[in-house]
Amino acid sequence: MKQYYFLILPVLMLCMACDDVTTSDLVGKWQLKTVEKNGTETVVDTVWYNFQSESVFLMQIYVSQGDDYLFLYGLKRQNDNNLSIRLEFEDHIESSDWESRERSFTIEKLSKKKLTLRSEDGYLYSFIKF
């Protein structure tokens, strides 16, 4: 039995490393699943946030009327504490719930498969990695 103890530590370390998540895990395509405000949850499946690099952001919206996609490019600025991000577009976005061309979010949850952002105006956005 003693001869197996040397295997336990590396296996435990490997399992713990699988849960390590950094803000670089934000890079990728995230599908918006729900938006919640004041206890009311709305299911969404037509919006994607794409964090393409440390500073480039793309919002992709499926427009069912024209069976087409709207692509909106912008910039992402991440605070030094890595707990909040600011997204901004050149123009105001009329096809979304954004009231201005820029918005700040607090990262409430970030794992390899799930992302939860809280906007400065109280909306809670839940995403899955696409």
N, CA and C atoms as an extended XYZ file, in Angstrom:
390
Properties=species:S:1:pos:R:3:atomname:S:1:resname:S:1:resid:I:1 pbc="F F F"
N         0.817       -1.202        0.000 N   MET     1
C         0.000        0.000        0.000 CA  MET     1
C         0.853        1.255        0.000 C   MET     1
N         1.972        1.248        0.742 N   LYS     2
C         2.836        2.421        0.821 CA  LYS     2
C         3.375        2.816       -0.550 C   LYS     2
N         3.563        1.862       -1.413 N   GLN     3
C         4.146        2.149       -2.719 CA  GLN     3
C         3.217        2.977       -3.609 C   GLN     3
N         1.951        3.089       -3.289 N   TYR     4
C         1.008        3.875       -4.090 CA  TYR     4
C         0.886        5.328       -3.628 C   TYR     4
N         1.415        5.641       -2.439 N   TYR     5
C         1.333        7.012       -1.934 CA  TYR     5
C         2.030        8.014       -2.851 C   TYR     5
N         3.109        7.611       -3.494 N   PHE     6
C         3.826        8.532       -4.364 CA  PHE     6
C         3.000        8.883       -5.608 C   PHE     6
N         1.987        8.118       -5.922 N   LEU     7
C         1.106        8.413       -7.051 CA  LEU     7
C        -0.026        9.355       -6.665 C   LEU     7
N        -0.414        9.350       -5.421 N   ILE     8
C        -1.560       10.147       -4.974 CA  ILE     8
C        -1.282       11.643       -5.107 C   ILE     8
N        -0.119       12.088       -4.666 N   LEU     9
C         0.196       13.519       -4.725 CA  LEU     9
C         0.175       14.065       -6.156 C   LEU     9
N         0.839       13.445       -7.132 N   PRO    10
C         0.760       13.980       -8.502 CA  PRO    10
C        -0.661       13.977       -9.079 C   PRO    10
N        -1.440       12.976       -8.743 N   VAL    11
C        -2.815       12.916       -9.237 CA  VAL    11
C        -3.637       14.051       -8.635 C   VAL    11
N        -3.488       14.308       -7.342 N   LEU    12
C        -4.204       15.411       -6.693 CA  LEU    12
C        -3.776       16.756       -7.273 C   LEU    12
N        -2.491       16.941       -7.519 N   MET    13
C        -2.005       18.189       -8.092 CA  MET    13
C        -2.565       18.396       -9.494 C   MET    13
N        -2.657       17.335      -10.264 N   LEU    14
C        -3.217       17.419      -11.616 CA  LEU    14
C        -4.688       17.807      -11.567 C   LEU    14
N        -5.431       17.239      -10.633 N   CYS    15
C        -6.857       17.575      -10.502 CA  CYS    15
C        -7.043       19.028      -10.102 C   CYS    15
N        -6.224       19.527       -9.205 N   MET    16
C        -6.340       20.920       -8.786 CA  MET    16
C        -5.962       21.857       -9.925 C   MET    16
N        -5.008       21.484      -10.742 N   ALA    17
C        -4.588       22.333      -11.858 CA  ALA    17
C        -5.695       22.464      -12.890 C   ALA    17
N        -6.541       21.481      -12.996 N   CYS    18
C        -7.648       21.538      -13.950 CA  CYS    18
C        -8.635       22.643      -13.594 C   CYS    18
N        -8.712       23.017      -12.322 N   ASP    19
C        -9.655       24.042      -11.890 CA  ASP    19
C        -9.074       25.449      -11.928 C   ASP    19
N        -7.764       25.578      -12.168 N   ASP    20
C        -7.144       26.894      -12.226 CA  ASP    20
C        -7.678       27.652      -13.434 C   ASP    20
N        -8.271       28.791      -13.178 N   VAL    21
C        -8.841       29.610      -14.239 CA  VAL    21
C        -8.225       30.992      -14.122 C   VAL    21
N        -7.797       31.502      -15.250 N   THR    22
C        -7.245       32.855      -15.274 CA  THR    22
C        -8.075       33.690      -16.238 C   THR    22
N        -7.821       34.981      -16.226 N   THR    23
C        -8.583       35.850      -17.119 CA  THR    23
C        -8.270       35.573      -18.583 C   THR    23
N        -7.186       34.871      -18.865 N   SER    24
C        -6.939       34.481      -20.256 CA  SER    24
C        -7.994       33.471      -20.724 C   SER    24
N        -8.672       32.822      -19.780 N   ASP    25
C        -9.759       31.902      -20.138 CA  ASP    25
C       -10.976       32.658      -20.668 C   ASP    25
N       -10.984       33.968      -20.520 N   LEU    26
C       -12.060       34.789      -21.067 CA  LEU    26
C       -12.012       34.817      -22.597 C   LEU    26
N       -10.812       34.655      -23.159 N   VAL    27
C       -10.650       34.674      -24.614 CA  VAL    27
C       -11.423       33.509      -25.208 C   VAL    27
N       -12.233       33.790      -26.224 N   GLY    28
C       -13.020       32.765      -26.892 CA  GLY    28
C       -14.428       33.257      -27.167 C   GLY    28
N       -15.267       32.348      -27.598 N   LYS    29
C       -16.644       32.674      -27.960 CA  LYS    29
C       -17.580       32.171      -26.858 C   LYS    29
N       -18.421       33.090      -26.353 N   TRP    30
C       -19.345       32.790      -25.263 CA  TRP    30
C       -20.774       33.052      -25.731 C   TRP    30
N       -21.639       32.063      -25.566 N   GLN    31
C       -23.050       32.227      -25.941 CA  GLN    31
C       -23.839       32.696      -24.723 C   GLN    31
N       -24.540       33.798      -24.898 N   LEU    32
C       -25.396       34.325      -23.842 CA  LEU    32
C       -26.604       33.406      -23.689 C   LEU    32
N       -26.845       32.944      -22.461 N   LYS    33
C       -27.959       32.029      -22.203 CA  LYS    33
C       -29.100       32.708      -21.460 C   LYS    33
N       -28.773       33.548      -20.466 N   THR    34
C       -29.823       34.242      -19.713 CA  THR    34
C       -29.368       35.647      -19.343 C   THR    34
N       -30.358       36.518      -19.209 N   VAL    35
C       -30.152       37.870      -18.683 CA  VAL    35
C       -31.144       38.033      -17.545 C   VAL    35
N       -30.654       38.493      -16.390 N   GLU    36
C       -31.526       38.646      -15.225 CA  GLU    36
C       -31.449       40.077      -14.715 C   GLU    36
N       -32.617       40.632      -14.396 N   LYS    37
C       -32.691       41.975      -13.800 CA  LYS    37
C       -33.889       41.995      -12.866 C   LYS    37
N       -33.678       42.438      -11.638 N   ASN    38
C       -34.737       42.547      -10.628 CA  ASN    38
C       -35.507       41.241      -10.450 C   ASN    38
N       -34.803       40.121      -10.476 N   GLY    39
C       -35.435       38.825      -10.262 CA  GLY    39
C       -36.124       38.241      -11.475 C   GLY    39
N       -36.159       38.968      -12.582 N   THR    40
C       -36.778       38.461      -13.809 CA  THR    40
C       -35.686       37.960      -14.738 C   THR    40
N       -35.787       36.690      -15.107 N   GLU    41
C       -34.788       36.066      -15.980 CA  GLU    41
C       -35.353       35.898      -17.381 C   GLU    41
N       -34.565       36.286      -18.369 N   THR    42
C       -34.945       36.139      -19.772 CA  THR    42
C       -33.967       35.178      -20.435 C   THR    42
N       -34.487       34.181      -21.125 N   VAL    43
C       -33.649       33.220      -21.839 CA  VAL    43
C       -33.265       33.816      -23.191 C   VAL    43
N       -31.989       33.695      -23.520 N   VAL    44
C       -31.454       34.249      -24.764 CA  VAL    44
C       -30.616       33.163      -25.431 C   VAL    44
N       -30.711       33.052      -26.745 N   ASP    45
C       -29.826       32.113      -27.441 CA  ASP    45
C       -29.374       32.659      -28.799 C   ASP    45
N       -29.442       33.974      -28.952 N   THR    46
C       -29.110       34.575      -30.241 CA  THR    46
C       -27.989       35.616      -30.147 C   THR    46
N       -27.258       35.614      -29.032 N   VAL    47
C       -26.197       36.603      -28.832 CA  VAL    47
C       -24.933       35.889      -28.364 C   VAL    47
N       -23.800       36.283      -28.954 N   TRP    48
C       -22.500       35.746      -28.573 CA  TRP    48
C       -21.551       36.898      -28.306 C   TRP    48
N       -20.758       36.767      -27.252 N   TYR    49
C       -19.677       37.707      -26.967 CA  TYR    49
C       -18.383       36.979      -27.317 C   TYR    49
N       -17.592       37.583      -28.167 N   ASN    50
C       -16.328       36.989      -28.589 CA  ASN    50
C       -15.178       37.848      -28.077 C   ASN    50
N       -14.410       37.313      -27.152 N   PHE    51
C       -13.222       37.992      -26.661 CA  PHE    51
C       -12.065       37.433      -27.473 C   PHE    51
N       -11.690       38.156      -28.519 N   GLN    52
C       -10.764       37.615      -29.510 CA  GLN    52
C        -9.303       37.771      -29.134 C   GLN    52
N        -9.000       38.687      -28.249 N   SER    53
C        -7.638       38.889      -27.765 CA  SER    53
C        -7.738       39.650      -26.459 C   SER    53
N        -6.626       40.173      -26.006 N   GLU    54
C        -6.637       40.942      -24.770 CA  GLU    54
C        -7.401       42.253      -24.902 C   GLU    54
N        -7.614       42.729      -26.144 N   SER    55
C        -8.261       44.038      -26.287 CA  SER    55
C        -9.374       44.097      -27.333 C   SER    55
N        -9.545       43.073      -28.155 N   VAL    56
C       -10.563       43.103      -29.213 CA  VAL    56
C       -11.782       42.304      -28.778 C   VAL    56
N       -12.954       42.871      -29.054 N   PHE    57
C       -14.226       42.279      -28.648 CA  PHE    57
C       -15.181       42.301      -29.833 C   PHE    57
N       -15.974       41.260      -29.980 N   LEU    58
C       -16.980       41.178      -31.033 CA  LEU    58
C       -18.288       40.707      -30.416 C   LEU    58
N       -19.359       41.439      -30.670 N   MET    59
C       -20.691       40.975      -30.281 CA  MET    59
C       -21.365       40.491      -31.565 C   MET    59
N       -21.870       39.291      -31.517 N   GLN    60
C       -22.538       38.674      -32.660 CA  GLN    60
C       -23.992       38.460      -32.279 C   GLN    60
N       -24.897       38.995      -33.091 N   ILE    61
C       -26.330       38.895      -32.808 CA  ILE    61
C       -27.017       38.257      -34.002 C   ILE    61
N       -27.767       37.199      -33.761 N   TYR    62
C       -28.546       36.577      -34.830 CA  TYR    62
C       -29.846       37.356      -34.994 C   TYR    62
N       -30.113       37.801      -36.224 N   VAL    63
C       -31.325       38.556      -36.541 CA  VAL    63
C       -32.236       37.625      -37.339 C   VAL    63
N       -33.289       37.140      -36.683 N   SER    64
C       -34.148       36.126      -37.314 CA  SER    64
C       -34.949       36.672      -38.498 C   SER    64
N       -35.309       37.966      -38.475 N   GLN    65
C       -36.106       38.532      -39.565 CA  GLN    65
C       -35.389       38.403      -40.911 C   GLN    65
N       -34.103       38.600      -40.926 N   GLY    66
C       -33.354       38.499      -42.169 CA  GLY    66
C       -32.527       37.241      -42.255 C   GLY    66
N       -32.662       36.339      -41.257 N   ASP    67
C       -31.868       35.129      -41.172 CA  ASP    67
C       -30.395       35.457      -41.415 C   ASP    67
N       -29.904       36.420      -40.634 N   ASP    68
C       -28.557       36.939      -40.823 CA  ASP    68
C       -27.944       37.261      -39.460 C   ASP    68
N       -26.674       37.589      -39.462 N   TYR    69
C       -25.971       37.955      -38.238 CA  TYR    69
C       -25.503       39.396      -38.312 C   TYR    69
N       -25.559       40.055      -37.180 N   LEU    70
C       -25.034       41.400      -37.033 CA  LEU    70
C       -23.726       41.264      -36.256 C   LEU    70
N       -22.634       41.809      -36.805 N   PHE    71
C       -21.325       41.742      -36.167 CA  PHE    71
C       -20.937       43.143      -35.718 C   PHE    71
N       -20.698       43.304      -34.429 N   LEU    72
C       -20.339       44.596      -33.855 CA  LEU    72
C       -18.976       44.480      -33.177 C   LEU    72
N       -17.992       45.185      -33.722 N   TYR    73
C       -16.639       45.125      -33.190 CA  TYR    73
C       -16.395       46.256      -32.205 C   TYR    73
N       -15.623       45.962      -31.188 N   GLY    74
C       -15.305       46.970      -30.192 CA  GLY    74
C       -14.012       46.653      -29.474 C   GLY    74
N       -13.798       47.372      -28.402 N   LEU    75
C       -12.595       47.211      -27.597 CA  LEU    75
C       -12.939       46.718      -26.211 C   LEU    75
N       -12.036       45.936      -25.649 N   LYS    76
C       -12.192       45.440      -24.281 CA  LYS    76
C       -11.026       45.982      -23.466 C   LYS    76
N       -11.360       46.588      -22.346 N   ARG    77
C       -10.330       47.049      -21.415 CA  ARG    77
C       -10.556       46.325      -20.092 C   ARG    77
N        -9.508       45.717      -19.596 N   GLN    78
C        -9.621       44.968      -18.350 CA  GLN    78
C        -8.874       45.717      -17.259 C   GLN    78
N        -9.509       45.869      -16.114 N   ASN    79
C        -8.872       46.558      -14.991 CA  ASN    79
C        -7.721       45.731      -14.443 C   ASN    79
N        -6.837       46.383      -13.739 N   ASP    80
C        -5.662       45.717      -13.174 CA  ASP    80
C        -6.026       44.578      -12.241 C   ASP    80
N        -7.150       44.702      -11.567 N   ASN    81
C        -7.549       43.647      -10.625 CA  ASN    81
C        -8.146       42.439      -11.325 C   ASN    81
N        -8.351       42.528      -12.651 N   ASN    82
C        -8.890       41.444      -13.476 CA  ASN    82
C       -10.299       41.023      -13.086 C   ASN    82
N       -10.950       41.791      -12.227 N   LEU    83
C       -12.301       41.452      -11.822 CA  LEU    83
C       -13.352       42.234      -12.594 C   LEU    83
N       -12.922       43.208      -13.376 N   SER    84
C       -13.896       43.980      -14.140 CA  SER    84
C       -13.358       44.283      -15.531 C   SER    84
N       -14.293       44.422      -16.460 N   ILE    85
C       -13.939       44.740      -17.840 CA  ILE    85
C       -14.829       45.877      -18.326 C   ILE    85
N       -14.336       46.616      -19.284 N   ARG    86
C       -15.102       47.683      -19.925 CA  ARG    86
C       -15.108       47.386      -21.408 C   ARG    86
N       -16.317       47.304      -21.980 N   LEU    87
C       -16.486       47.042      -23.400 CA  LEU    87
C       -17.016       48.298      -24.061 C   LEU    87
N       -16.462       48.626      -25.213 N   GLU    88
C       -16.938       49.839      -25.885 CA  GLU    88
C       -16.923       49.664      -27.393 C   GLU    88
N       -17.950       50.249      -28.018 N   PHE    89
C       -18.106       50.229      -29.465 CA  PHE    89
C       -17.980       51.650      -29.994 C   PHE    89
N       -17.741       51.772      -31.294 N   GLU    90
C       -17.649       53.102      -31.908 CA  GLU    90
C       -18.990       53.818      -31.895 C   GLU    90
N       -20.056       53.081      -32.132 N   ASP    91
C       -21.386       53.675      -32.218 CA  ASP    91
C       -22.317       53.041      -31.199 C   ASP    91
N       -23.441       53.713      -30.946 N   HIS    92
C       -24.489       53.172      -30.079 CA  HIS    92
C       -25.076       51.917      -30.724 C   HIS    92
N       -25.432       50.951      -29.909 N   ILE    93
C       -25.961       49.678      -30.406 CA  ILE    93
C       -27.460       49.649      -30.206 C   ILE    93
N       -28.193       49.618      -31.299 N   GLU    94
C       -29.652       49.630      -31.201 CA  GLU    94
C       -30.258       48.244      -31.097 C   GLU    94
N       -29.525       47.205      -31.473 N   SER    95
C       -30.072       45.845      -31.493 CA  SER    95
C       -29.785       45.078      -30.211 C   SER    95
N       -29.569       45.795      -29.114 N   SER    96
C       -29.277       45.127      -27.849 CA  SER    96
C       -29.875       45.934      -26.699 C   SER    96
N       -29.639       45.471      -25.482 N   ASP    97
C       -30.138       46.184      -24.309 CA  ASP    97
C       -29.135       47.224      -23.808 C   ASP    97
N       -28.097       47.471      -24.569 N   TRP    98
C       -27.105       48.483      -24.201 CA  TRP    98
C       -27.711       49.865      -24.422 C   TRP    98
N       -27.638       50.722      -23.412 N   GLU    99
C       -28.184       52.073      -23.524 CA  GLU    99
C       -27.152       53.074      -24.038 C   GLU    99
N       -25.890       52.706      -24.029 N   SER   100
C       -24.844       53.571      -24.565 CA  SER   100
C       -23.830       52.701      -25.306 C   SER   100
N       -22.823       53.320      -25.843 N   ARG   101
C       -21.845       52.577      -26.642 CA  ARG   101
C       -20.771       51.901      -25.800 C   ARG   101
N       -20.766       52.147      -24.497 N   GLU   102
C       -19.813       51.477      -23.627 CA  GLU   102
C       -20.479       51.018      -22.345 C   GLU   102
N       -19.883       49.973      -21.769 N   ARG   103
C       -20.479       49.367      -20.593 CA  ARG   103
C       -19.405       48.700      -19.750 C   ARG   103
N       -19.557       48.765      -18.441 N   SER   104
C       -18.627       48.104      -17.528 CA  SER   104
C       -19.294       46.898      -16.897 C   SER   104
N       -18.507       45.856      -16.679 N   PHE   105
C       -18.990       44.613      -16.099 CA  PHE   105
C       -18.042       44.152      -15.009 C   PHE   105
N       -18.608       43.512      -13.995 N   THR   106
C       -17.823       42.807      -12.992 CA  THR   106
C       -17.894       41.335      -13.342 C   THR   106
N       -16.758       40.672      -13.341 N   ILE   107
C       -16.722       39.232      -13.598 CA  ILE   107
C       -17.096       38.537      -12.297 C   ILE   107
N       -18.291       37.964      -12.253 N   GLU   108
C       -18.744       37.283      -11.034 CA  GLU   108
C       -18.324       35.827      -11.010 C   GLU   108
N       -18.271       35.212      -12.201 N   LYS   109
C       -17.845       33.817      -12.284 CA  LYS   109
C       -17.141       33.618      -13.610 C   LYS   109
N       -16.017       32.934      -13.566 N   LEU   110
C       -15.290       32.583      -14.777 CA  LEU   110
C       -14.680       31.210      -14.575 C   LEU   110
N       -15.157       30.259      -15.357 N   SER   111
C       -14.575       28.925      -15.359 CA  SER   111
C       -14.275       28.587      -16.815 C   SER   111
N       -13.804       27.414      -17.037 N   LYS   112
C       -13.482       27.023      -18.419 CA  LYS   112
C       -14.733       26.918      -19.285 C   LYS   112
N       -15.911       26.764      -18.661 N   LYS   113
C       -17.141       26.566      -19.437 CA  LYS   113
C       -18.244       27.571      -19.140 C   LYS   113
N       -18.136       28.347      -18.055 N   LYS   114
C       -19.196       29.282      -17.684 CA  LYS   114
C       -18.625       30.652      -17.361 C   LYS   114
N       -19.409       31.668      -17.712 N   LEU   115
C       -19.043       33.049      -17.444 CA  LEU   115
C       -20.286       33.784      -16.967 C   LEU   115
N       -20.138       34.549      -15.894 N   THR   116
C       -21.225       35.387      -15.409 CA  THR   116
C       -20.694       36.800      -15.254 C   THR   116
N       -21.359       37.738      -15.917 N   LEU   117
C       -20.986       39.150      -15.845 CA  LEU   117
C       -22.136       39.941      -15.245 C   LEU   117
N       -21.808       40.900      -14.371 N   ARG   118
C       -22.807       41.817      -13.831 CA  ARG   118
C       -22.489       43.199      -14.370 C   ARG   118
N       -23.472       43.796      -15.041 N   SER   119
C       -23.260       45.125      -15.604 CA  SER   119
C       -23.432       46.185      -14.531 C   SER   119
N       -22.921       47.370      -14.821 N   GLU   120
C       -22.997       48.471      -13.858 CA  GLU   120
C       -24.432       48.891      -13.584 C   GLU   120
N       -25.348       48.559      -14.494 N   ASP   121
C       -26.750       48.916      -14.287 CA  ASP   121
C       -27.581       47.747      -13.733 C   ASP   121
N       -26.895       46.714      -13.207 N   GLY   122
C       -27.586       45.665      -12.462 CA  GLY   122
C       -28.027       44.441      -13.233 C   GLY   122
N       -27.716       44.345      -14.514 N   TYR   123
C       -28.061       43.152      -15.278 CA  TYR   123
C       -27.049       42.047      -14.996 C   TYR   123
N       -27.525       40.805      -14.911 N   LEU   124
C       -26.658       39.655      -14.710 CA  LEU   124
C       -26.719       38.801      -15.986 C   LEU   124
N       -25.582       38.661      -16.639 N   TYR   125
C       -25.476       37.926      -17.905 CA  TYR   125
C       -24.782       36.603      -17.650 C   TYR   125
N       -25.434       35.490      -18.053 N   SER   126
C       -24.853       34.165      -17.885 CA  SER   126
C       -24.550       33.574      -19.258 C   SER   126
N       -23.328       33.109      -19.425 N   PHE   127
C       -22.838       32.581      -20.706 CA  PHE   127
C       -22.314       31.156      -20.527 C   PHE   127
N       -22.271       30.439      -21.654 N   ILE   128
C       -21.550       29.178      -21.715 CA  ILE   128
C       -20.513       29.314      -22.823 C   ILE   128
N       -19.407       28.589      -22.678 N   LYS   129
C       -18.363       28.609      -23.715 CA  LYS   129
C       -18.922       27.902      -24.934 C   LYS   129
N       -18.795       28.499      -26.075 N   PHE   130
C       -19.377       27.973      -27.312 CA  PHE   130
C       -18.328       27.225      -28.088 C   PHE   130
